[in-house]
PDB file of C-alpha atoms in Angstrom:
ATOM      1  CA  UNK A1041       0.000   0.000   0.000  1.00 88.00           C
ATOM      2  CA  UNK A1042       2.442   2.424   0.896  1.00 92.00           C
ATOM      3  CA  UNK A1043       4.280   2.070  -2.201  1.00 93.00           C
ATOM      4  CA  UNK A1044       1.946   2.263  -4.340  1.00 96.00           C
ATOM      5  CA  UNK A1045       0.134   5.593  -2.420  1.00 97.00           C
ATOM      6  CA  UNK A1046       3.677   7.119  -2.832  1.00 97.00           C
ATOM      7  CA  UNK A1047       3.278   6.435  -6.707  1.00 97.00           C
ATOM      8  CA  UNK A1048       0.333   8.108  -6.429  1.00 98.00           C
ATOM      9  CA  UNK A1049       1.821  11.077  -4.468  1.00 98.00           C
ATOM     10  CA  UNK A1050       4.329  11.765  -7.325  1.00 97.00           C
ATOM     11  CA  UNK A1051       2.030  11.942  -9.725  1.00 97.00           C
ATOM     12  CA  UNK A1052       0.081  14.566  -7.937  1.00 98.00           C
ATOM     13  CA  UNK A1053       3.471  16.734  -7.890  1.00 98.00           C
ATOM     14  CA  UNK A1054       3.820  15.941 -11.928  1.00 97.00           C
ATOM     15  CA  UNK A1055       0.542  18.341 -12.278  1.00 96.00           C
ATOM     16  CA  UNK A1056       1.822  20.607  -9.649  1.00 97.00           C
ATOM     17  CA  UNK A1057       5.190  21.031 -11.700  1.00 96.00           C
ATOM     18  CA  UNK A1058       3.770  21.045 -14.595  1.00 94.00           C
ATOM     19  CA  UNK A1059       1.327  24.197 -13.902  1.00 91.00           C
ATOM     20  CA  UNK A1060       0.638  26.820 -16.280  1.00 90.00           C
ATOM     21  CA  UNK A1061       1.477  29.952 -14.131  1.00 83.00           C
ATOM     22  CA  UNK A1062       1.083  32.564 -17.262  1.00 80.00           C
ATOM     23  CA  UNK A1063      -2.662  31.218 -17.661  1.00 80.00           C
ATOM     24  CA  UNK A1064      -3.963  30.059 -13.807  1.00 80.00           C
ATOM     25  CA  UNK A1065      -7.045  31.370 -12.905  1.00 80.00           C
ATOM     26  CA  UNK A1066      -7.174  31.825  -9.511  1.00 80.00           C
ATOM     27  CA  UNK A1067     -10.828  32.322  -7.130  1.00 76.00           C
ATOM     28  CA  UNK A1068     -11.586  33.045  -3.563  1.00 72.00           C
ATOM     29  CA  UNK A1069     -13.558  30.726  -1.934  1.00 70.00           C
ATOM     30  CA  UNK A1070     -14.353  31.817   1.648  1.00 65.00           C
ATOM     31  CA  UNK A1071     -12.126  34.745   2.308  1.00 65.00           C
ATOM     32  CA  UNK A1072      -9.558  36.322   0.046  1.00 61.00           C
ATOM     33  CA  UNK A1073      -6.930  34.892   1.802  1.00 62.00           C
ATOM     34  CA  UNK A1074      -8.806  30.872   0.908  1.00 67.00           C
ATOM     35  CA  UNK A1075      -7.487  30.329  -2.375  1.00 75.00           C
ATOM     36  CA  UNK A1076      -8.407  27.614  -5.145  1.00 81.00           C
ATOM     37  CA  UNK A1077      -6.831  26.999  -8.855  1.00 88.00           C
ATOM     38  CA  UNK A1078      -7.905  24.101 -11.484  1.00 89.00           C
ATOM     39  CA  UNK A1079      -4.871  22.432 -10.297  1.00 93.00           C
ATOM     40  CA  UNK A1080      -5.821  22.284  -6.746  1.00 93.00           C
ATOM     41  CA  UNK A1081      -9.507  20.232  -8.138  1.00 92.00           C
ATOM     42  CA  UNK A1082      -7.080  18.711 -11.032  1.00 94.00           C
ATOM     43  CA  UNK A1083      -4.765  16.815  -8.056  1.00 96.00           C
ATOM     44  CA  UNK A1084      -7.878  16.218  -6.064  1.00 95.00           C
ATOM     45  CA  UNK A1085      -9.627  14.074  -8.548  1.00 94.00           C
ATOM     46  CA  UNK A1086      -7.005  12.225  -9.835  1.00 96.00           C
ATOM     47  CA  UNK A1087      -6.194  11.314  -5.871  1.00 97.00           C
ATOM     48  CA  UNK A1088      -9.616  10.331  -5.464  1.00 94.00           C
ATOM     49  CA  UNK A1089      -9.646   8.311  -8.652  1.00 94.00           C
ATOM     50  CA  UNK A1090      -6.317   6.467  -7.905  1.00 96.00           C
ATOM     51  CA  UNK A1091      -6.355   5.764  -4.112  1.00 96.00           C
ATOM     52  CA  UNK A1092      -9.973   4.766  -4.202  1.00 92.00           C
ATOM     53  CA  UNK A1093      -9.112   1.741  -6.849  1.00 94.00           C
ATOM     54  CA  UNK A1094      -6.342   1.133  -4.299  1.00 95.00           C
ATOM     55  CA  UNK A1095      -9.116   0.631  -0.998  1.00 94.00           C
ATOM     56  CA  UNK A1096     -12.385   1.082  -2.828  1.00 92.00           C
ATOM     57  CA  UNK A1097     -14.381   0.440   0.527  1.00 90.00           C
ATOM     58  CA  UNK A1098     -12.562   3.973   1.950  1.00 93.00           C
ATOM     59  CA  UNK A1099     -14.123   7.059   2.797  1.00 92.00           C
ATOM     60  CA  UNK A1100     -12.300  10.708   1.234  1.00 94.00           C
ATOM     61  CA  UNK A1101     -12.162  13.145   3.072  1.00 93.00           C
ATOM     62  CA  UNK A1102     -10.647  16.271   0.756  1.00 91.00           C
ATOM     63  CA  UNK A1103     -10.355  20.222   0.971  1.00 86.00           C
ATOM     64  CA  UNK A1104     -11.681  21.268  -1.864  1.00 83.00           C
ATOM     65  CA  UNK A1105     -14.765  18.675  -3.074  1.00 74.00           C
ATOM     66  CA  UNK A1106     -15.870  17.891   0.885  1.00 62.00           C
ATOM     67  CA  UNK A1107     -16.614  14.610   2.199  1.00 57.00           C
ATOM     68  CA  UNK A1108     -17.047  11.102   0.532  1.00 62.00           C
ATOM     69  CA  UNK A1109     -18.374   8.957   3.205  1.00 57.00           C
ATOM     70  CA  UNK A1110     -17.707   5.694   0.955  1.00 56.00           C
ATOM     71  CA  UNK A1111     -18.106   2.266   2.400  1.00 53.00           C
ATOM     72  CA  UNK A1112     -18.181   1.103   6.311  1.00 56.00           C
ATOM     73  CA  UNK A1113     -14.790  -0.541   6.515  1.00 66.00           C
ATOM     74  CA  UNK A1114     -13.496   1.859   8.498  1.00 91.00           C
ATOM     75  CA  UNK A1115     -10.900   3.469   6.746  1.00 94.00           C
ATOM     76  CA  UNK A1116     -10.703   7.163   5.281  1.00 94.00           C
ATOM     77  CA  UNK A1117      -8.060   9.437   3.255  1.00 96.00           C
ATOM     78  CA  UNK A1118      -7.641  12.588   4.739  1.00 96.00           C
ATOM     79  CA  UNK A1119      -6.542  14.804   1.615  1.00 96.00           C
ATOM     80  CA  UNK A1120      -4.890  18.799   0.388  1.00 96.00           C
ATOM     81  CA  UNK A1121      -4.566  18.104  -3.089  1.00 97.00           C
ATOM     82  CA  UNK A1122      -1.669  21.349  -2.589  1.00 96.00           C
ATOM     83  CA  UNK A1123      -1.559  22.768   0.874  1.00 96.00           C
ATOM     84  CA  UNK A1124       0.026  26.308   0.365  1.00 94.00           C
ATOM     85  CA  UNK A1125      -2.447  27.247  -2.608  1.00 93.00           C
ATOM     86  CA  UNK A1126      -1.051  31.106  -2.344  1.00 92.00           C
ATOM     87  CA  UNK A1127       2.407  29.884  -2.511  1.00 95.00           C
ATOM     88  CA  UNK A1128       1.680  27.794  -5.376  1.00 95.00           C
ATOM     89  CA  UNK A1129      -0.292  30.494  -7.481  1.00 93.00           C
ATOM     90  CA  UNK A1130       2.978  32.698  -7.077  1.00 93.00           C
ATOM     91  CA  UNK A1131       5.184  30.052  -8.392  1.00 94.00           C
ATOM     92  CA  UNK A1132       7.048  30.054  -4.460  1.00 95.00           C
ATOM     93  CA  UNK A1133       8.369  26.434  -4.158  1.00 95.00           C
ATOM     94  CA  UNK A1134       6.767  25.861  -0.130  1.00 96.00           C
ATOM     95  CA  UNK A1135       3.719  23.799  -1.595  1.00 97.00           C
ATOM     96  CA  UNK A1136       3.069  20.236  -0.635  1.00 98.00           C
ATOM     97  CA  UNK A1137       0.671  17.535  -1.066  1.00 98.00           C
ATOM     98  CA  UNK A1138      -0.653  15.346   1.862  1.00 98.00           C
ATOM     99  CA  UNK A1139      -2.821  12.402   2.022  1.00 98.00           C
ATOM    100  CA  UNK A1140      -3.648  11.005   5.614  1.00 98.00           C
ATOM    101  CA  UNK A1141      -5.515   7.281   5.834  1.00 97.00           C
ATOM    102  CA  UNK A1142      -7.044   6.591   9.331  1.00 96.00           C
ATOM    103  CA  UNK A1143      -8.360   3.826  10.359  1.00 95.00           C
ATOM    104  CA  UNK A1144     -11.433   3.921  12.612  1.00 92.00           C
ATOM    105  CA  UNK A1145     -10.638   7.199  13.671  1.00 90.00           C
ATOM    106  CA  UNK A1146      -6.769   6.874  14.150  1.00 95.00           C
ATOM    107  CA  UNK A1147      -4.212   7.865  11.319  1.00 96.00           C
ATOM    108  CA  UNK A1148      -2.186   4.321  10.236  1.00 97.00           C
ATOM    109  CA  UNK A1149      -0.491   5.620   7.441  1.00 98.00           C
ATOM    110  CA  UNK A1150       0.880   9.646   6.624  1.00 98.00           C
ATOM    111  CA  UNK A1151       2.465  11.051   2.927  1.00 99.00           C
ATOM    112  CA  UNK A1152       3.496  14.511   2.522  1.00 99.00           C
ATOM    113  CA  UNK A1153       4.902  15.568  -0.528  1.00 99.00           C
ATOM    114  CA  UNK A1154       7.465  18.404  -1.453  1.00 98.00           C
ATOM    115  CA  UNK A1155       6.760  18.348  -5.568  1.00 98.00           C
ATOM    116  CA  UNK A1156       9.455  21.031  -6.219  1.00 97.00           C
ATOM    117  CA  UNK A1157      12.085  19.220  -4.049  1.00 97.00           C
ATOM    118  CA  UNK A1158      11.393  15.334  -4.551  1.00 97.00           C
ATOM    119  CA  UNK A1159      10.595  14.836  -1.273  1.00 98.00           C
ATOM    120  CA  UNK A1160       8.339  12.462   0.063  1.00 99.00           C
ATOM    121  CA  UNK A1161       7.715  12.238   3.737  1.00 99.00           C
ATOM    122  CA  UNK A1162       6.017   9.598   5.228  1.00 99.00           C
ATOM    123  CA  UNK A1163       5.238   7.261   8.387  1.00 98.00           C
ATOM    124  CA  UNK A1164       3.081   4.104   9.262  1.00 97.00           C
ATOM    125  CA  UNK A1165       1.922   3.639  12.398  1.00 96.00           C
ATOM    126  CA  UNK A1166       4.134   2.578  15.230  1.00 94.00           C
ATOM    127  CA  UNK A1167       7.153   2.076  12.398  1.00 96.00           C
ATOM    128  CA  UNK A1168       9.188   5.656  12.641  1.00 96.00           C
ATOM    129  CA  UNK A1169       9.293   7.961  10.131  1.00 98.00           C
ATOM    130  CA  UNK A1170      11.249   8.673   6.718  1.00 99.00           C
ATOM    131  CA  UNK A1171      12.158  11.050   4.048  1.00 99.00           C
ATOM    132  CA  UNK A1172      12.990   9.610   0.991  1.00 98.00           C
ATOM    133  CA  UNK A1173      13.252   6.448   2.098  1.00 97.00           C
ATOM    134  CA  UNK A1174      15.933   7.354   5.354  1.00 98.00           C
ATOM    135  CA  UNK A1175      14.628   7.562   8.368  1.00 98.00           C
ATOM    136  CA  UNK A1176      14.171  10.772  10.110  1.00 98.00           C
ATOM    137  CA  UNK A1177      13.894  12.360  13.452  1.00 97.00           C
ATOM    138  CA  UNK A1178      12.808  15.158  15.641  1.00 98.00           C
ATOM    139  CA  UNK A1179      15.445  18.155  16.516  1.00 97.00           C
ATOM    140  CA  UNK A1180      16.464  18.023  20.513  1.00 97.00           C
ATOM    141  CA  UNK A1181      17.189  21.462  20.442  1.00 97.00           C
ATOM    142  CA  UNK A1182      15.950  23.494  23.441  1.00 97.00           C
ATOM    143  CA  UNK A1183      13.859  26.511  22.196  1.00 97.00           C
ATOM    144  CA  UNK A1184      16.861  28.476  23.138  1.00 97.00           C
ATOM    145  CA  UNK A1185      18.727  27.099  19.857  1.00 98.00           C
ATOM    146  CA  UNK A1186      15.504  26.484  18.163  1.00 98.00           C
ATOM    147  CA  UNK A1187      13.698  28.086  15.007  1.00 98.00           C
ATOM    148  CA  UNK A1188       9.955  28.076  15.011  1.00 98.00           C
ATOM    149  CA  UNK A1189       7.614  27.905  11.976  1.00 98.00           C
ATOM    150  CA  UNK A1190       4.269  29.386  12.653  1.00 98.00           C
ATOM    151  CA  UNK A1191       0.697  30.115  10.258  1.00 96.00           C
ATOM    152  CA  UNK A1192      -1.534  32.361  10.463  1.00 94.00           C
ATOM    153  CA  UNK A1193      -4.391  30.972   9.132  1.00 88.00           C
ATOM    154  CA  UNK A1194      -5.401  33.562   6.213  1.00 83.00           C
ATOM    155  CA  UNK A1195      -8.867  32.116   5.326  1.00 80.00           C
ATOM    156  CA  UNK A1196      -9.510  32.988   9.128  1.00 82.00           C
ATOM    157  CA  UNK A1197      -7.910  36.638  10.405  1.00 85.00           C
ATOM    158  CA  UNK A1198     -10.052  36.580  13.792  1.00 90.00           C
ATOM    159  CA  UNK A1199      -6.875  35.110  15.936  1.00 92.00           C
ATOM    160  CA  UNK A1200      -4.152  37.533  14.029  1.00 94.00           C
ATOM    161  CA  UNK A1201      -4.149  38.907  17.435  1.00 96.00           C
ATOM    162  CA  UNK A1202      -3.060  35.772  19.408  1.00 96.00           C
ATOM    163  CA  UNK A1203      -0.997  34.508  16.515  1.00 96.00           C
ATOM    164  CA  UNK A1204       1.555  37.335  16.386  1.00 97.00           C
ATOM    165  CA  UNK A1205       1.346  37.823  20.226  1.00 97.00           C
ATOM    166  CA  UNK A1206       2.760  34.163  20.457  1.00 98.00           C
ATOM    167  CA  UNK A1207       5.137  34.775  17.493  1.00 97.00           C
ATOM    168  CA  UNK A1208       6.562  37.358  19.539  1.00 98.00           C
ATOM    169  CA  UNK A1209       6.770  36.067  22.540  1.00 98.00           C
ATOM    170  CA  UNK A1210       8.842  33.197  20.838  1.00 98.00           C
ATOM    171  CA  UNK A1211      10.986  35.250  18.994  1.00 98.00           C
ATOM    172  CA  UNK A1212      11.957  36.916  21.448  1.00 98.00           C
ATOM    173  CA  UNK A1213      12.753  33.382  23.282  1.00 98.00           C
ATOM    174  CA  UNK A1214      14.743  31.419  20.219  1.00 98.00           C
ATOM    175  CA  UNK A1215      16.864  31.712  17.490  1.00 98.00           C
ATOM    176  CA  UNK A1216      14.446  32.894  15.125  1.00 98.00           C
ATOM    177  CA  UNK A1217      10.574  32.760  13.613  1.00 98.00           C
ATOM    178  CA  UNK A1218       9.375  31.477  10.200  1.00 96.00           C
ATOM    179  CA  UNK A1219       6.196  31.750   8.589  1.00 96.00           C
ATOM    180  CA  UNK A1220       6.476  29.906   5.254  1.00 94.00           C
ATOM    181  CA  UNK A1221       2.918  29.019   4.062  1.00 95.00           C
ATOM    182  CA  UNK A1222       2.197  25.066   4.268  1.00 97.00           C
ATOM    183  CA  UNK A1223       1.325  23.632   7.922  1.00 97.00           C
ATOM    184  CA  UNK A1224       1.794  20.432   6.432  1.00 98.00           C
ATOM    185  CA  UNK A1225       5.295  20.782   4.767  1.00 98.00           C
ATOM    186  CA  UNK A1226       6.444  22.980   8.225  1.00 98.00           C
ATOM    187  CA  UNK A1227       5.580  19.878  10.459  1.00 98.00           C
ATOM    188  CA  UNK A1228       7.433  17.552   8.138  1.00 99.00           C
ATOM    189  CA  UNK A1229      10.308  19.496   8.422  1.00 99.00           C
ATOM    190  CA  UNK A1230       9.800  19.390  12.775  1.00 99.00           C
ATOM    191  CA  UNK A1231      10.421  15.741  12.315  1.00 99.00           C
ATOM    192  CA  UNK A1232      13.127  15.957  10.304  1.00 99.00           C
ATOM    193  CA  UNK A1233      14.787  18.426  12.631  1.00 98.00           C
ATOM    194  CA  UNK A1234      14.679  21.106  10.515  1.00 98.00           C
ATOM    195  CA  UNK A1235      12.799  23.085  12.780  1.00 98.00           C
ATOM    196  CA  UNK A1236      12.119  22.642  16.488  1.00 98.00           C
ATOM    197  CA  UNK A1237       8.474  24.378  16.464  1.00 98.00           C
ATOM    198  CA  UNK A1238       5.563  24.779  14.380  1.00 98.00           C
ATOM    199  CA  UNK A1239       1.890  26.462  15.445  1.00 97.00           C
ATOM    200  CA  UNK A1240      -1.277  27.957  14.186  1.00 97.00           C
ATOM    201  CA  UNK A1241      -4.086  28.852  15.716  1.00 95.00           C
ATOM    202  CA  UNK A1242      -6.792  27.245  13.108  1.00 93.00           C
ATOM    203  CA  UNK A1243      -6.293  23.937  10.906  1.00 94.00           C
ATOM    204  CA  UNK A1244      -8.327  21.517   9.287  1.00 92.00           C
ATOM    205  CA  UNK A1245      -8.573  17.801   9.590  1.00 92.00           C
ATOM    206  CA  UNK A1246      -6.521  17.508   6.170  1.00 94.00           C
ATOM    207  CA  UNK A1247      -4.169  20.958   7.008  1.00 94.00           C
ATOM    208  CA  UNK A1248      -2.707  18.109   9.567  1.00 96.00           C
ATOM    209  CA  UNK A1249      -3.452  14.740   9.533  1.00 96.00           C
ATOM    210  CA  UNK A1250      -0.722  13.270   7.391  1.00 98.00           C
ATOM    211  CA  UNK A1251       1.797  15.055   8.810  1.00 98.00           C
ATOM    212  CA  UNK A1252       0.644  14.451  12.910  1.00 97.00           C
ATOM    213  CA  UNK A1253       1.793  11.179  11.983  1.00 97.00           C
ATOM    214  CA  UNK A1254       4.630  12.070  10.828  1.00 98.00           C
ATOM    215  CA  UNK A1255       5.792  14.353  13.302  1.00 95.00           C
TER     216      UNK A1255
END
């Protein structure tokens, strides 16, 4: 399964790559600051195509089409087509795509992929987590030493207030703050030790789920 779902994955980041930037049409869905392109419905469908023939009995669950409820087996994707649609539409290389399946309720297996940088993150449950196909692990860095990613949740501006409060307050207590655009992508790199830290105030089920396996 998880080779093949990793198939899948880079196939998603062919259309990514492979975007039209001179013709994208871009709409606001419920703020100005929610995004949506063809491409983000283009990766969408072909991941609902090509993982349900994998585990036709699954449920979807995806950003930009809702919720599938598909059969009772118990399983469901959890699925951004591209988390960091603004990135993406300005041709800014902090996009990924991330595909979560849970299994009665808890996450079993976690992709999140880095289309402009080949790389695929992933975990299974209870078997560690990878990059690429080498295993990976959290920074122990005290905050200190540390760098912290953070969001701030654009499709939702009513916590700007708290967000930068706590942005400050952990500047002012590590090495330094990032905000780079994909809660997904930031996470994976927490596990990898990239980063020690990552917050935002307001995510949704598929903003994270890959990825909280992974981390």
């Amino acid at each position: 399964m998880l080779e093949k779902m990793a198939l899948i994955m880079r196939r998603a980041g062919d259309i990514i790559r492979g975007a039209d930037h001179d013709a994208m049409v871009i709409e606001a869905k419920s703020s100005p600051g929610d995004l949506v392109t063809y491409y983000d419905f283009a990766v969408q469908d072909m991941l609902f195509q090509e993982l349900r023939s994998l585990l036709p009995e699954a449920g979807f669950i995806g950003e930009e089409k809702g919720v599938n409820t598909g059969g009772n087996a118990g399983y469901c994707f959890l699925v951004d087509p591209i988390d960091g649609t603004a990135n993406f539409v300005r041709d800014y290389h902090h996009s990924s795509v991330s595909v979560g399946l849970a299994y009665a309720g808890r996450l079993v297996l976690g992709l999140v992929l880095n289309p402009y940088l080949d790389e695929l993150f992933y975990a299974q449950a209870g078997q560690g987590a990878f990059l690429n196909g080498r295993p990976i692990r959290a920074s122990e860095r005290g905050l200190p030493e540390g760098i912290v990613l953070f969001g701030t949740s654009p499709h939702d501006k009513s916590r700007v207030d708290e967000t930068f409060a706590l942005a400050k307050l952990l500047h002012l207590n590590s090495l330094d703050v990032r905000r780079s655009g994909s809660a997904a992508l930031d996470l994976c790199y927490v596990a990898a030790g990239r980063c020690e830290l990552f917050f935002e105030m307001r995510l949704e089920p598929w903003d994270y789920a890959a990825a909280s396996l992974i981390v």
